[in-house]
């Protein structure tokens, strides 16, 4: 007897659940749980990491990310306005910058700032300046596209209404367009912040003193003195302490509309598969 479309869907769904159960059973039988516990969940190693993993590594990760995001936000706004400018050279410069820094690995930017720039120009940045500039330079390329999309998503009627009241183009942009654009792009901007949080781990390639270590650097140093990989697991969990609330906040703002429900939705470059990568 031929099955109906609904019955076939039900059988297919049941087969998927059965496959999942079989795979889980195989893993449960084959895995060496004692070895896994010793490797990933060594309680003594985890205890030794606290409270320094929080008070130093996690705090430094947040500081580096905040500095980079602040620089990226300001630079991204300038680049977005340049790309929307009616003056050709401004658009060309912004386009070249955005395409270049979206196309090169973020790791190269960190290496350039820590090695190439000091050799070429005799400039030497401290660790906080390096983190702020490197993360800001890369983040600005993505944030600029997000802001530009937000500005273009502001209804033209808002601009026309402001201009009809006698406001200049500049004042309309600053007091009407940009505030509305930022309300629209709050969710994708939160995603940019998450990407920068993860990219802050690249600062670990630069020589850091004990008080400057971020999560990845701290986890690697403890790992070198430990027979288990528990330090990496603890470091990863600390990243989740930052990124999971931000991810939920972004989805909550998208759900609530955060200014975008009545306008076009704006996606971040990362959501289109163009995320920052080392």
Short mmCIF file of C-alpha atoms in Angstrom, two decimals:
data_model
loop_
_atom_site.label_atom_id
_atom_site.label_comp_id
_atom_site.label_asym_id
_atom_site.label_seq_id
_atom_site.Cartn_x
_atom_site.Cartn_y
_atom_site.Cartn_z
CA UNK A 1 0.00 0.00 0.00
CA UNK A 2 1.41 3.34 -1.02
CA UNK A 3 2.11 5.75 1.82
CA UNK A 4 0.71 9.21 1.82
CA UNK A 5 3.01 12.24 1.78
CA UNK A 6 2.40 12.78 5.48
CA UNK A 7 3.16 9.13 6.30
CA UNK A 8 6.38 9.19 4.25
CA UNK A 9 7.50 12.31 6.13
CA UNK A 10 6.72 10.57 9.43
CA UNK A 11 8.71 7.46 8.43
CA UNK A 12 11.64 9.60 7.25
CA UNK A 13 11.65 11.53 10.53
CA UNK A 14 11.54 8.27 12.50
CA UNK A 15 14.48 6.91 10.49
CA UNK A 16 16.50 10.02 11.35
CA UNK A 17 15.79 9.58 15.07
CA UNK A 18 16.75 5.90 14.82
CA UNK A 19 20.04 6.77 13.10
CA UNK A 20 20.80 9.30 15.82
CA UNK A 21 20.14 6.72 18.54
CA UNK A 22 22.40 4.15 16.81
CA UNK A 23 25.26 6.66 16.49
CA UNK A 24 24.89 7.69 20.15
CA UNK A 25 24.86 4.02 21.24
CA UNK A 26 28.01 3.28 19.20
CA UNK A 27 29.82 6.24 20.72
CA UNK A 28 28.71 5.20 24.22
CA UNK A 29 30.07 1.67 23.67
CA UNK A 30 33.29 2.50 21.84
CA UNK A 31 34.42 5.62 23.75
CA UNK A 32 36.91 5.34 26.61
CA UNK A 33 35.02 7.52 29.10
CA UNK A 34 37.70 7.33 31.77
CA UNK A 35 40.35 8.60 29.33
CA UNK A 36 37.99 11.34 28.17
CA UNK A 37 37.32 12.40 31.75
CA UNK A 38 41.03 12.57 32.56
CA UNK A 39 41.81 14.48 29.36
CA UNK A 40 39.01 17.03 29.32
CA UNK A 41 37.58 17.20 32.82
CA UNK A 42 40.53 17.15 35.18
CA UNK A 43 39.11 18.88 38.25
CA UNK A 44 42.47 19.61 39.89
CA UNK A 45 43.78 21.37 36.77
CA UNK A 46 40.58 23.35 36.49
CA UNK A 47 40.81 24.44 40.15
CA UNK A 48 44.37 25.69 39.61
CA UNK A 49 43.18 27.99 36.80
CA UNK A 50 40.80 29.91 39.04
CA UNK A 51 40.49 32.75 39.76
CA UNK A 52 43.25 33.96 37.38
CA UNK A 53 41.44 32.73 34.28
CA UNK A 54 38.61 35.10 35.18
CA UNK A 55 40.35 38.02 36.86
CA UNK A 56 43.15 38.29 34.28
CA UNK A 57 42.46 36.33 31.07
CA UNK A 58 38.74 36.93 30.75
CA UNK A 59 39.02 40.59 31.78
CA UNK A 60 41.82 41.21 29.27
CA UNK A 61 39.80 39.53 26.50
CA UNK A 62 36.89 41.87 27.22
CA UNK A 63 39.19 44.92 27.32
CA UNK A 64 40.93 44.07 24.02
CA UNK A 65 37.58 43.42 22.35
CA UNK A 66 36.02 46.64 23.67
CA UNK A 67 38.99 48.71 22.47
CA UNK A 68 38.93 47.10 19.03
CA UNK A 69 35.17 47.48 18.70
CA UNK A 70 35.31 51.18 19.66
CA UNK A 71 37.97 51.86 17.01
CA UNK A 72 36.15 49.72 14.44
CA UNK A 73 32.83 51.45 15.09
CA UNK A 74 34.22 54.96 14.60
CA UNK A 75 36.30 53.97 11.55
CA UNK A 76 33.41 51.94 10.14
CA UNK A 77 31.04 54.90 10.37
CA UNK A 78 33.53 57.13 8.55
CA UNK A 79 34.08 54.48 5.86
CA UNK A 80 30.34 53.95 5.43
CA UNK A 81 29.77 57.68 4.90
CA UNK A 82 32.72 57.81 2.49
CA UNK A 83 31.30 54.92 0.47
CA UNK A 84 27.94 56.68 0.27
CA UNK A 85 29.56 59.98 -0.68
CA UNK A 86 28.82 61.59 -4.02
CA UNK A 87 32.53 62.37 -4.34
CA UNK A 88 34.19 59.60 -6.35
CA UNK A 89 37.63 59.47 -4.64
CA UNK A 90 36.00 59.03 -1.21
CA UNK A 91 33.98 56.09 -2.53
CA UNK A 92 37.04 54.55 -4.18
CA UNK A 93 39.19 54.84 -1.05
CA UNK A 94 36.46 53.33 1.14
CA UNK A 95 35.84 50.51 -1.33
CA UNK A 96 39.54 49.64 -1.61
CA UNK A 97 39.91 49.65 2.19
CA UNK A 98 36.84 47.50 2.77
CA UNK A 99 37.66 44.97 0.07
CA UNK A 100 41.31 44.74 1.14
CA UNK A 101 40.73 44.16 4.84
CA UNK A 102 37.82 41.81 4.24
CA UNK A 103 40.06 39.80 1.94
CA UNK A 104 43.22 39.41 4.05
CA UNK A 105 43.49 37.26 7.19
CA UNK A 106 43.24 39.18 10.46
CA UNK A 107 46.39 37.36 11.56
CA UNK A 108 48.40 39.25 8.92
CA UNK A 109 47.20 42.57 10.35
CA UNK A 110 48.40 41.56 13.82
CA UNK A 111 51.78 40.49 12.42
CA UNK A 112 52.10 43.71 10.42
CA UNK A 113 51.38 45.89 13.45
CA UNK A 114 53.67 43.96 15.76
CA UNK A 115 56.58 43.29 13.35
CA UNK A 116 56.37 45.05 9.97
CA UNK A 117 55.28 48.53 11.11
CA UNK A 118 57.99 48.83 13.82
CA UNK A 119 60.64 47.74 11.28
CA UNK A 120 59.40 50.00 8.49
CA UNK A 121 58.46 53.15 10.40
CA UNK A 122 60.16 52.81 13.75
CA UNK A 123 56.78 52.87 15.50
CA UNK A 124 56.18 50.54 18.41
CA UNK A 125 52.75 50.14 19.93
CA UNK A 126 51.98 48.82 23.39
CA UNK A 127 49.81 45.74 23.65
CA UNK A 128 46.55 47.62 24.20
CA UNK A 129 47.17 49.93 21.23
CA UNK A 130 48.06 46.95 19.05
CA UNK A 131 44.85 45.15 20.00
CA UNK A 132 42.74 48.26 19.48
CA UNK A 133 44.27 49.13 16.10
CA UNK A 134 44.45 45.59 14.70
CA UNK A 135 40.94 44.57 15.74
CA UNK A 136 39.61 48.00 14.82
CA UNK A 137 41.22 48.01 11.37
CA UNK A 138 39.77 44.60 10.48
CA UNK A 139 36.44 45.14 12.21
CA UNK A 140 35.93 48.52 10.52
CA UNK A 141 35.81 46.86 7.10
CA UNK A 142 32.85 44.70 8.18
CA UNK A 143 31.16 47.31 10.36
CA UNK A 144 31.30 49.83 7.51
CA UNK A 145 29.25 47.56 5.27
CA UNK A 146 26.76 46.94 8.08
CA UNK A 147 26.36 50.67 8.76
CA UNK A 148 26.08 51.45 5.05
CA UNK A 149 23.30 48.88 4.70
CA UNK A 150 21.58 50.38 7.76
CA UNK A 151 21.73 53.90 6.34
CA UNK A 152 20.30 52.71 3.03
CA UNK A 153 17.52 50.91 4.92
CA UNK A 154 16.24 54.17 6.46
CA UNK A 155 13.05 55.09 4.57
CA UNK A 156 13.55 57.93 2.10
CA UNK A 157 10.45 59.59 3.49
CA UNK A 158 12.40 60.34 6.69
CA UNK A 159 15.05 62.23 4.70
CA UNK A 160 12.48 64.08 2.63
CA UNK A 161 10.54 65.10 5.75
CA UNK A 162 13.71 66.42 7.41
CA UNK A 163 14.78 68.33 4.31
CA UNK A 164 11.29 69.78 3.94
CA UNK A 165 11.69 71.23 7.44
CA UNK A 166 14.73 73.13 6.22
CA UNK A 167 17.42 70.85 7.67
CA UNK A 168 20.70 70.67 5.78
CA UNK A 169 22.00 67.42 4.28
CA UNK A 170 24.66 67.12 6.98
CA UNK A 171 22.27 67.80 9.85
CA UNK A 172 19.73 65.36 8.38
CA UNK A 173 22.40 62.67 8.20
CA UNK A 174 23.64 63.22 11.77
CA UNK A 175 20.33 63.77 13.59
CA UNK A 176 17.87 61.71 11.53
CA UNK A 177 19.55 59.07 9.38
CA UNK A 178 22.42 57.78 11.53
CA UNK A 179 20.38 57.34 14.77
CA UNK A 180 17.71 55.35 12.87
CA UNK A 181 20.37 53.36 11.01
CA UNK A 182 22.00 52.31 14.29
CA UNK A 183 18.66 51.12 15.66
CA UNK A 184 18.24 48.97 12.55
CA UNK A 185 21.75 47.48 12.67
CA UNK A 186 21.95 46.72 16.40
CA UNK A 187 21.58 42.92 15.88
CA UNK A 188 24.27 42.65 13.16
CA UNK A 189 26.53 44.98 15.15
CA UNK A 190 26.22 42.57 18.07
CA UNK A 191 27.36 39.80 15.74
CA UNK A 192 30.37 41.91 14.78
CA UNK A 193 31.19 42.21 18.49
CA UNK A 194 31.08 38.42 18.83
CA UNK A 195 33.43 38.04 15.87
CA UNK A 196 35.87 40.53 17.38
CA UNK A 197 35.72 38.67 20.71
CA UNK A 198 36.90 35.51 18.98
CA UNK A 199 39.48 37.38 16.89
CA UNK A 200 40.95 38.89 20.08
CA UNK A 201 42.63 35.49 20.54
CA UNK A 202 45.06 36.53 17.77
CA UNK A 203 46.73 38.92 20.20
CA UNK A 204 48.25 35.76 21.70
CA UNK A 205 50.85 35.68 18.89
CA UNK A 206 52.42 38.80 20.36
CA UNK A 207 54.63 38.57 23.40
CA UNK A 208 52.42 39.15 26.43
CA UNK A 209 53.48 39.52 30.02
CA UNK A 210 51.53 37.65 32.69
CA UNK A 211 49.10 40.47 33.41
CA UNK A 212 48.33 40.98 29.69
CA UNK A 213 47.37 37.40 28.80
CA UNK A 214 43.99 36.83 27.26
CA UNK A 215 42.06 33.57 27.31
CA UNK A 216 43.81 31.75 24.45
CA UNK A 217 47.30 32.70 25.61
CA UNK A 218 46.47 31.80 29.22
CA UNK A 219 44.96 28.46 28.19
CA UNK A 220 47.99 27.56 26.06
CA UNK A 221 50.43 28.39 28.85
CA UNK A 222 48.57 26.26 31.39
CA UNK A 223 48.25 23.52 28.78
CA UNK A 224 52.03 23.37 28.37
CA UNK A 225 52.33 22.54 32.09
CA UNK A 226 49.41 20.13 32.24
CA UNK A 227 49.06 16.48 31.13
CA UNK A 228 45.43 17.15 30.11
CA UNK A 229 43.64 19.43 27.66
CA UNK A 230 41.35 20.74 30.39
CA UNK A 231 42.90 24.25 30.17
CA UNK A 232 41.67 24.60 26.59
CA UNK A 233 38.19 23.47 27.63
CA UNK A 234 38.10 26.03 30.46
CA UNK A 235 39.30 28.78 28.09
CA UNK A 236 36.62 27.80 25.57
CA UNK A 237 33.92 27.90 28.24
CA UNK A 238 35.07 31.39 29.25
CA UNK A 239 34.65 32.55 25.65
CA UNK A 240 31.10 31.21 25.79
CA UNK A 241 30.46 33.30 28.92
CA UNK A 242 30.95 36.33 26.64
CA UNK A 243 29.59 35.18 23.30
CA UNK A 244 26.46 33.24 24.32
CA UNK A 245 24.74 36.20 26.07
CA UNK A 246 25.67 38.41 23.12
CA UNK A 247 24.24 35.85 20.70
CA UNK A 248 20.98 35.63 22.66
CA UNK A 249 20.87 39.43 22.84
CA UNK A 250 21.29 39.68 19.07
CA UNK A 251 18.51 37.15 18.43
CA UNK A 252 16.28 38.87 20.99
CA UNK A 253 16.76 42.21 19.26
CA UNK A 254 16.03 40.62 15.89
CA UNK A 255 12.88 39.03 17.30
CA UNK A 256 11.73 42.21 18.96
CA UNK A 257 12.48 44.17 15.84
CA UNK A 258 15.00 46.54 17.51
CA UNK A 259 13.96 49.18 15.08
CA UNK A 260 14.19 46.90 12.10
CA UNK A 261 10.66 45.47 12.04
CA UNK A 262 9.31 48.48 10.24
CA UNK A 263 12.31 48.74 7.97
CA UNK A 264 14.46 46.42 5.95
CA UNK A 265 16.36 43.80 7.88
CA UNK A 266 20.12 44.20 7.70
CA UNK A 267 22.44 41.19 7.80
CA UNK A 268 26.03 41.38 8.94
CA UNK A 269 28.80 40.37 6.49
CA UNK A 270 29.49 37.33 8.74
CA UNK A 271 25.95 36.10 8.33
CA UNK A 272 26.61 36.03 4.60
CA UNK A 273 29.62 33.78 5.04
CA UNK A 274 32.17 36.58 4.99
CA UNK A 275 33.33 36.31 8.59
CA UNK A 276 36.70 37.51 9.82
CA UNK A 277 39.18 34.72 9.85
CA UNK A 278 42.77 34.31 10.83
#
